[in-house]
Amino acid sequence: MPKPTEKIWHNGQFIPWEEARIHILSHVVSYGSCVFEGIRCYATPSGPAIFRLGDHVRRMLDSAKIYRMDLGFSAEQLAEAMVELVRVNNLEACYLRPIAIRGYGEMGVHPGKNPVEVYIACWEWGKYLGDEALTQGVDVCVSSWTRIAPNTLPALAKAAANYMNSQLIKMEAVTNGYAEGIALDANGYVSEGSGENLFLVRDGKILTPPLGASVLPGITRDTVFQLARDLEIPLTETLIPREMLYIADEVFFTGTAAEITPIRSIDRILVGSGRRGPITERLQKAFFDIVNGIAPDSYGWLTPVRQPVGVNS
Ligand code: PPE
């Protein structure tokens, strides 16, 4: 269980952690009608700072738009609420989870009469794939489950229902002794992990599946695009056949929770030499130096929590 903080934000009000409850017949429970986000706030020398807040809020609004959900709050209001939430809970580093659901109103698939409720919670969340994952890498498998197909559940929306597919991928992987599973898309090309985007490196070039391969448009994914450009490492979005995973020099996951996590084996085949590769390490360093406030925030990716400022990214 996450360690409770004092407050959760609900439709513009701060409420006690224990009071963030919903009725069992809320639309979301039967029909999965929920869009959400996952955002990290990092401890920096100048206090807590939220990473790419504006981009996460934008994706939340995009997810809501795809599902015809009116959140009733602007991007600025949501961003401000998140800054305030970290402040009132007095946290240095945490993970924020804004959640918009279709609530309690009517039964039946059509959600028209059910109110949209917006909540934002935060808690302290450590390393997603284990403490040593960032340095040692993780052992993963290719899932027997296929990622959600185009024009079924929209992959560009970060919707709770998509995570039923993710749960199948994750449970199968963990049951079989792996840290995570990589799903292929409906055409058999590499898609992504249950909760991470995927990159591979071969001959000094970075490859990642395009958005059309049923991947979430990850914000860490986009961060890697920008960091790779700065480091002058070529990067291409391209369809990736499964077997390319086995002959890559390096493979890594990206995600808000997973950050940049090296993969050291896939289906028990070693990736490269079976340890974190040099390009993965360079990207990790560039990423962590920025989020930890060691390198200058030249992209304007960090929103400080303690100073009275608005969103800067
Ligand atoms: N793909 C999926 C399916 C996914 O869930 C995530 C985030 C990503 C890619 C990476 O996106 P981004 O965080 O914007 O770089 N997964 C979130 C959920 C983790 C959870 O277990 O809950 C996350 O990393 O916050």
CSV table of C-alpha atoms and ligand atoms in Angstrom, one decimal:
chain,number,residue,atom,x,y,z
A,1,MET,CA,0.0,0.0,0.0
A,2,PRO,CA,1.3,3.5,-0.7
A,3,LYS,CA,2.1,5.4,2.5
A,4,PRO,CA,-0.8,7.8,3.0
A,5,THR,CA,-0.2,11.6,2.6
A,6,GLU,CA,-2.4,14.1,4.3
A,7,LYS,CA,-4.4,15.3,1.3
A,8,ILE,CA,-5.9,14.2,-2.0
A,9,TRP,CA,-7.3,16.8,-4.4
A,10,HIS,CA,-10.9,16.2,-5.6
A,11,ASN,CA,-12.7,18.5,-8.0
A,12,GLY,CA,-10.9,21.6,-6.7
A,13,GLN,CA,-10.9,20.8,-3.0
A,14,PHE,CA,-8.3,19.2,-0.8
A,15,ILE,CA,-9.8,16.2,1.1
A,16,PRO,CA,-8.3,13.9,3.7
A,17,TRP,CA,-6.6,10.8,2.1
A,18,GLU,CA,-9.1,8.4,3.7
A,19,GLU,CA,-12.1,10.2,2.3
A,20,ALA,CA,-11.1,9.7,-1.4
A,21,ARG,CA,-13.7,7.0,-1.9
A,22,ILE,CA,-16.2,6.1,-4.6
A,23,HIS,CA,-19.5,4.2,-4.8
A,24,ILE,CA,-19.2,0.6,-6.1
A,25,LEU,CA,-21.8,1.4,-8.8
A,26,SER,CA,-19.7,4.3,-10.2
A,27,HIS,CA,-19.5,3.9,-14.0
A,28,VAL,CA,-15.8,3.4,-13.9
A,29,VAL,CA,-16.0,0.2,-11.9
A,30,SER,CA,-18.2,-1.7,-14.3
A,31,TYR,CA,-17.0,-0.1,-17.6
A,32,GLY,CA,-13.4,1.0,-17.0
A,33,SER,CA,-14.2,4.7,-17.8
A,34,CYS,CA,-11.1,6.4,-16.5
A,35,VAL,CA,-8.1,8.3,-17.8
A,36,PHE,CA,-5.1,9.1,-15.7
A,37,GLU,CA,-1.5,10.2,-15.6
A,38,GLY,CA,1.7,9.3,-13.7
A,39,ILE,CA,4.1,12.1,-13.0
A,40,ARG,CA,7.3,12.3,-10.9
A,41,CYS,CA,8.3,15.1,-8.7
A,42,TYR,CA,12.1,15.1,-7.9
A,43,ALA,CA,14.0,16.4,-5.0
A,44,THR,CA,16.5,19.1,-6.3
A,45,PRO,CA,18.8,21.4,-4.5
A,46,SER,CA,16.2,24.1,-4.9
A,47,GLY,CA,13.4,22.0,-3.5
A,48,PRO,CA,10.9,19.6,-5.1
A,49,ALA,CA,10.3,20.0,-8.8
A,50,ILE,CA,7.7,18.3,-11.0
A,51,PHE,CA,9.0,16.8,-14.3
A,52,ARG,CA,7.3,17.8,-17.5
A,53,LEU,CA,4.1,18.8,-15.8
A,54,GLY,CA,2.7,20.7,-18.7
A,55,ASP,CA,3.2,17.7,-21.1
A,56,HIS,CA,1.6,15.3,-18.7
A,57,VAL,CA,-1.4,17.6,-18.2
A,58,ARG,CA,-1.7,17.9,-22.0
A,59,ARG,CA,-1.7,14.1,-22.4
A,60,MET,CA,-4.4,13.8,-19.7
A,61,LEU,CA,-6.6,16.3,-21.6
A,62,ASP,CA,-5.9,14.4,-24.9
A,63,SER,CA,-6.9,11.1,-23.3
A,64,ALA,CA,-10.1,12.7,-22.0
A,65,LYS,CA,-10.9,14.2,-25.4
A,66,ILE,CA,-10.5,10.9,-27.1
A,67,TYR,CA,-13.1,9.5,-24.7
A,68,ARG,CA,-15.4,12.5,-24.9
A,69,MET,CA,-14.9,13.3,-21.2
A,70,ASP,CA,-15.1,16.9,-20.1
A,71,LEU,CA,-12.8,17.2,-17.0
A,72,GLY,CA,-14.2,20.7,-16.2
A,73,PHE,CA,-10.7,22.0,-15.4
A,74,SER,CA,-8.2,23.8,-17.6
A,75,ALA,CA,-4.6,22.7,-18.1
A,76,GLU,CA,-3.5,25.6,-15.9
A,77,GLN,CA,-5.9,24.7,-13.1
A,78,LEU,CA,-4.8,21.0,-13.2
A,79,ALA,CA,-1.1,21.9,-13.2
A,80,GLU,CA,-1.6,24.4,-10.4
A,81,ALA,CA,-3.5,21.8,-8.4
A,82,MET,CA,-0.6,19.4,-8.7
A,83,VAL,CA,2.0,21.9,-7.5
A,84,GLU,CA,-0.3,22.8,-4.6
A,85,LEU,CA,-0.8,19.1,-3.7
A,86,VAL,CA,2.9,18.4,-3.4
A,87,ARG,CA,3.2,21.6,-1.3
A,88,VAL,CA,0.4,20.8,1.1
A,89,ASN,CA,1.6,17.3,1.6
A,90,ASN,CA,5.1,18.6,2.3
A,91,LEU,CA,6.9,16.0,0.1
A,92,GLU,CA,10.3,16.3,-1.4
A,93,ALA,CA,10.1,13.6,-4.0
A,94,CYS,CA,6.9,11.8,-5.0
A,95,TYR,CA,4.8,10.3,-7.8
A,96,LEU,CA,1.6,12.1,-8.7
A,97,ARG,CA,-1.5,10.3,-10.0
A,98,PRO,CA,-4.2,12.5,-11.5
A,99,ILE,CA,-7.3,10.3,-12.2
A,100,ALA,CA,-10.5,11.3,-14.0
A,101,ILE,CA,-13.4,8.9,-13.7
A,102,ARG,CA,-17.0,8.7,-14.7
A,103,GLY,CA,-18.7,8.5,-11.4
A,104,TYR,CA,-22.0,7.5,-9.8
A,105,GLY,CA,-25.1,8.3,-11.7
A,106,GLU,CA,-26.7,5.7,-13.9
A,107,MET,CA,-26.0,2.2,-14.9
A,108,GLY,CA,-25.6,1.2,-18.5
A,109,VAL,CA,-22.7,1.6,-20.9
A,110,HIS,CA,-23.6,5.1,-22.1
A,111,PRO,CA,-21.9,7.4,-19.7
A,112,GLY,CA,-23.9,10.6,-20.4
A,113,LYS,CA,-25.5,11.0,-17.0
A,114,ASN,CA,-22.5,10.1,-14.9
A,115,PRO,CA,-20.5,13.0,-13.5
A,116,VAL,CA,-16.8,13.2,-14.3
A,117,GLU,CA,-14.8,13.3,-11.1
A,118,VAL,CA,-11.2,14.4,-11.0
A,119,TYR,CA,-8.8,13.3,-8.3
A,120,ILE,CA,-5.1,13.9,-7.8
A,121,ALA,CA,-3.1,11.8,-5.3
A,122,CYS,CA,0.6,11.6,-4.6
A,123,TRP,CA,2.8,9.3,-2.7
A,124,GLU,CA,6.5,8.4,-2.3
A,125,TRP,CA,7.4,5.8,-4.9
A,126,GLY,CA,10.8,4.2,-5.2
A,127,LYS,CA,12.4,2.3,-8.0
A,128,TYR,CA,9.7,0.7,-10.2
A,129,LEU,CA,11.6,-2.5,-11.4
A,130,GLY,CA,13.6,-3.1,-8.3
A,131,ASP,CA,16.5,-1.2,-6.6
A,132,GLU,CA,19.2,-2.6,-8.7
A,133,ALA,CA,17.4,-2.3,-12.0
A,134,LEU,CA,18.8,1.0,-13.0
A,135,THR,CA,22.4,-0.2,-12.8
A,136,GLN,CA,22.2,-3.9,-13.3
A,137,GLY,CA,19.3,-4.1,-15.8
A,138,VAL,CA,16.3,-6.4,-15.8
A,139,ASP,CA,15.5,-9.8,-17.2
A,140,VAL,CA,12.4,-9.7,-19.4
A,141,CYS,CA,10.4,-11.9,-21.8
A,142,VAL,CA,8.4,-11.4,-25.0
A,143,SER,CA,4.8,-11.7,-23.9
A,144,SER,CA,2.4,-14.3,-25.3
A,145,TRP,CA,-0.2,-11.5,-25.0
A,146,THR,CA,-0.5,-9.0,-27.9
A,147,ARG,CA,-0.8,-5.3,-27.2
A,148,ILE,CA,-4.2,-3.7,-27.8
A,149,ALA,CA,-4.8,-3.5,-31.5
A,150,PRO,CA,-5.4,-0.3,-33.5
A,151,ASN,CA,-9.0,0.9,-33.5
A,152,THR,CA,-9.9,-1.2,-30.5
A,153,LEU,CA,-8.7,0.5,-27.4
A,154,PRO,CA,-6.9,3.7,-28.4
A,155,ALA,CA,-3.3,3.3,-27.4
A,156,LEU,CA,-2.6,7.1,-27.4
A,157,ALA,CA,-5.0,7.5,-24.5
A,158,LYS,CA,-3.7,6.7,-21.1
A,159,ALA,CA,-6.9,5.0,-20.1
A,160,ALA,CA,-7.4,2.5,-17.2
A,161,ALA,CA,-8.9,-0.1,-19.5
A,162,ASN,CA,-5.6,-0.4,-21.4
A,163,TYR,CA,-4.1,-1.7,-18.2
A,164,MET,CA,-6.1,-4.9,-18.3
A,165,ASN,CA,-3.9,-5.8,-21.3
A,166,SER,CA,-0.9,-4.6,-19.3
A,167,GLN,CA,-1.9,-6.7,-16.3
A,168,LEU,CA,-1.9,-9.8,-18.5
A,169,ILE,CA,1.5,-9.0,-19.8
A,170,LYS,CA,2.9,-8.2,-16.4
A,171,MET,CA,1.4,-11.2,-14.5
A,172,GLU,CA,2.6,-13.7,-17.1
A,173,ALA,CA,6.1,-12.2,-17.0
A,174,VAL,CA,6.3,-12.3,-13.2
A,175,THR,CA,4.8,-15.7,-12.9
A,176,ASN,CA,7.5,-17.0,-15.2
A,177,GLY,CA,10.3,-15.3,-13.2
A,178,TYR,CA,10.8,-12.2,-15.3
A,179,ALA,CA,10.7,-8.6,-14.2
A,180,GLU,CA,8.6,-7.4,-17.1
A,181,GLY,CA,7.1,-8.5,-20.5
A,182,ILE,CA,7.5,-6.9,-23.9
A,183,ALA,CA,4.3,-7.0,-26.0
A,184,LEU,CA,4.2,-7.3,-29.8
A,185,ASP,CA,1.6,-5.3,-31.7
A,186,ALA,CA,-1.2,-6.9,-33.6
A,187,ASN,CA,1.1,-7.2,-36.7
A,188,GLY,CA,3.8,-9.0,-34.7
A,189,TYR,CA,6.2,-6.0,-34.4
A,190,VAL,CA,7.7,-4.9,-31.1
A,191,SER,CA,5.3,-2.6,-29.2
A,192,GLU,CA,6.2,-1.8,-25.5
A,193,GLY,CA,6.3,-3.1,-22.0
A,194,SER,CA,3.3,-3.3,-19.7
A,195,GLY,CA,4.1,0.1,-18.4
A,196,GLU,CA,7.2,1.3,-20.3
A,197,ASN,CA,8.2,2.3,-23.8
A,198,LEU,CA,11.1,0.4,-25.4
A,199,PHE,CA,14.2,1.4,-27.2
A,200,LEU,CA,17.1,-0.6,-28.7
A,201,VAL,CA,20.5,0.2,-29.8
A,202,ARG,CA,22.4,-1.4,-32.7
A,203,ASP,CA,25.7,-0.1,-34.2
A,204,GLY,CA,25.4,3.1,-32.3
A,205,LYS,CA,21.9,3.9,-33.6
A,206,ILE,CA,18.8,4.1,-31.4
A,207,LEU,CA,15.6,2.5,-32.7
A,208,THR,CA,12.1,2.7,-31.1
A,209,PRO,CA,8.6,1.7,-32.4
A,210,PRO,CA,6.5,4.4,-33.9
A,211,LEU,CA,3.2,5.5,-32.3
A,212,GLY,CA,1.3,3.3,-34.9
A,213,ALA,CA,2.8,0.2,-33.1
A,214,SER,CA,0.2,0.6,-30.3
A,215,VAL,CA,2.5,2.4,-27.9
A,216,LEU,CA,1.7,5.1,-25.4
A,217,PRO,CA,3.2,8.4,-26.5
A,218,GLY,CA,5.5,8.4,-23.5
A,219,ILE,CA,6.9,11.6,-22.1
A,220,THR,CA,10.1,9.8,-21.0
A,221,ARG,CA,10.2,8.5,-24.6
A,222,ASP,CA,10.0,12.1,-25.9
A,223,THR,CA,12.7,13.0,-23.3
A,224,VAL,CA,15.0,10.4,-24.8
A,225,PHE,CA,14.4,11.8,-28.3
A,226,GLN,CA,15.6,15.2,-27.1
A,227,LEU,CA,18.5,14.0,-25.1
A,228,ALA,CA,19.7,11.7,-27.9
A,229,ARG,CA,19.6,14.7,-30.3
A,230,ASP,CA,21.8,16.7,-27.8
A,231,LEU,CA,24.2,13.8,-27.4
A,232,GLU,CA,24.3,13.5,-31.2
A,233,ILE,CA,23.2,9.9,-31.2
A,234,PRO,CA,21.0,9.0,-34.2
A,235,LEU,CA,17.5,7.9,-33.3
A,236,THR,CA,14.8,6.5,-35.6
A,237,GLU,CA,11.2,5.5,-35.1
A,238,THR,CA,10.7,2.4,-37.0
A,239,LEU,CA,8.9,-0.9,-37.0
A,240,ILE,CA,11.0,-3.5,-35.1
A,241,PRO,CA,10.8,-7.2,-35.8
A,242,ARG,CA,10.8,-9.4,-32.7
A,243,GLU,CA,14.2,-11.0,-33.5
A,244,MET,CA,15.9,-7.5,-33.5
A,245,LEU,CA,15.5,-7.7,-29.7
A,246,TYR,CA,17.8,-10.6,-29.5
A,247,ILE,CA,20.6,-9.2,-31.7
A,248,ALA,CA,20.5,-5.6,-30.3
A,249,ASP,CA,23.6,-4.3,-28.6
A,250,GLU,CA,21.5,-2.5,-25.9
A,251,VAL,CA,17.8,-2.5,-25.0
A,252,PHE,CA,16.2,-0.2,-22.4
A,253,PHE,CA,12.8,0.7,-21.1
A,254,THR,CA,11.6,4.3,-20.4
A,255,GLY,CA,8.7,5.5,-18.3
A,256,THR,CA,7.9,7.9,-15.5
A,257,ALA,CA,8.0,5.1,-13.0
A,258,ALA,CA,10.7,3.0,-14.7
A,259,GLU,CA,12.8,6.1,-15.7
A,260,ILE,CA,15.5,4.7,-18.0
A,261,THR,CA,16.0,1.0,-17.1
A,262,PRO,CA,18.4,-1.2,-19.0
A,263,ILE,CA,17.3,-4.7,-20.1
A,264,ARG,CA,20.0,-7.3,-19.7
A,265,SER,CA,18.3,-10.3,-21.1
A,266,ILE,CA,15.2,-11.1,-23.2
A,267,ASP,CA,13.8,-14.7,-23.2
A,268,ARG,CA,17.0,-15.6,-21.4
A,269,ILE,CA,19.1,-14.4,-24.3
A,270,LEU,CA,21.7,-11.9,-23.2
A,271,VAL,CA,21.4,-8.4,-24.6
A,272,GLY,CA,24.9,-7.5,-25.8
A,273,SER,CA,27.2,-8.4,-23.0
A,274,GLY,CA,24.4,-8.7,-20.5
A,275,ARG,CA,25.1,-5.5,-18.7
A,276,ARG,CA,24.0,-1.9,-19.1
A,277,GLY,CA,25.4,-0.5,-22.4
A,278,PRO,CA,27.3,2.7,-22.9
A,279,ILE,CA,24.5,4.6,-24.8
A,280,THR,CA,21.9,3.6,-22.1
A,281,GLU,CA,24.3,4.9,-19.5
A,282,ARG,CA,24.9,8.2,-21.2
A,283,LEU,CA,21.2,8.8,-21.6
A,284,GLN,CA,20.6,7.8,-17.9
A,285,LYS,CA,23.2,10.3,-16.8
A,286,ALA,CA,21.8,13.1,-19.0
A,287,PHE,CA,18.3,12.4,-17.6
A,288,PHE,CA,19.2,12.0,-13.9
A,289,ASP,CA,21.5,15.1,-14.0
A,290,ILE,CA,18.6,17.2,-15.1
A,291,VAL,CA,15.9,15.7,-12.9
A,292,ASN,CA,18.1,15.8,-9.8
A,293,GLY,CA,19.0,19.4,-10.5
A,294,ILE,CA,22.7,18.7,-11.1
A,295,ALA,CA,22.7,19.9,-14.8
A,296,PRO,CA,20.9,23.1,-15.8
A,297,ASP,CA,17.2,22.6,-16.8
A,298,SER,CA,17.8,23.9,-20.3
A,299,TYR,CA,14.6,22.5,-21.7
A,300,GLY,CA,12.4,24.0,-18.9
A,301,TRP,CA,11.3,20.6,-17.9
A,302,LEU,CA,11.1,21.2,-14.1
A,303,THR,CA,8.3,23.1,-12.4
A,304,PRO,CA,9.5,24.1,-8.9
A,305,VAL,CA,6.9,23.4,-6.2
A,306,ARG,CA,8.1,25.9,-3.6
A,307,GLN,CA,8.4,29.1,-5.6
A,308,PRO,CA,5.2,30.8,-6.6
A,309,VAL,CA,5.5,30.1,-10.4
A,310,GLY,CA,3.2,28.7,-13.0
A,311,VAL,CA,3.8,25.9,-15.4
A,312,ASN,CA,7.0,26.3,-17.4
A,313,SER,CA,6.8,23.3,-19.8
B,1,PPE,N1,3.7,2.7,-22.0
B,1,PPE,C1,2.8,2.3,-21.1
B,1,PPE,C2,1.8,1.3,-21.4
B,1,PPE,C3,2.8,3.0,-19.8
B,1,PPE,O1,1.9,2.7,-18.9
B,1,PPE,C4,3.8,4.0,-19.6
B,1,PPE,C5,3.8,4.7,-18.3
B,1,PPE,C6,4.7,4.3,-20.6
B,1,PPE,C7,4.6,3.6,-21.8
B,1,PPE,C8,5.7,5.4,-20.4
B,1,PPE,O2,5.1,6.7,-20.5
B,1,PPE,P1,5.7,7.9,-19.7
B,1,PPE,O3,5.5,7.7,-18.3
B,1,PPE,O4,4.9,9.1,-20.2
B,1,PPE,O5,7.2,8.0,-20.1
B,1,PPE,N2,3.5,3.9,-17.2
B,1,PPE,C9,3.1,4.6,-15.9
B,1,PPE,C10,2.4,3.6,-15.0
B,1,PPE,C11,3.1,2.8,-14.0
B,1,PPE,C12,2.2,2.0,-13.1
B,1,PPE,O6,2.5,0.9,-12.8
B,1,PPE,O7,1.2,2.6,-12.7
B,1,PPE,C13,4.3,5.3,-15.3
B,1,PPE,O8,5.5,5.0,-15.7
B,1,PPE,O9,4.1,6.2,-14.6
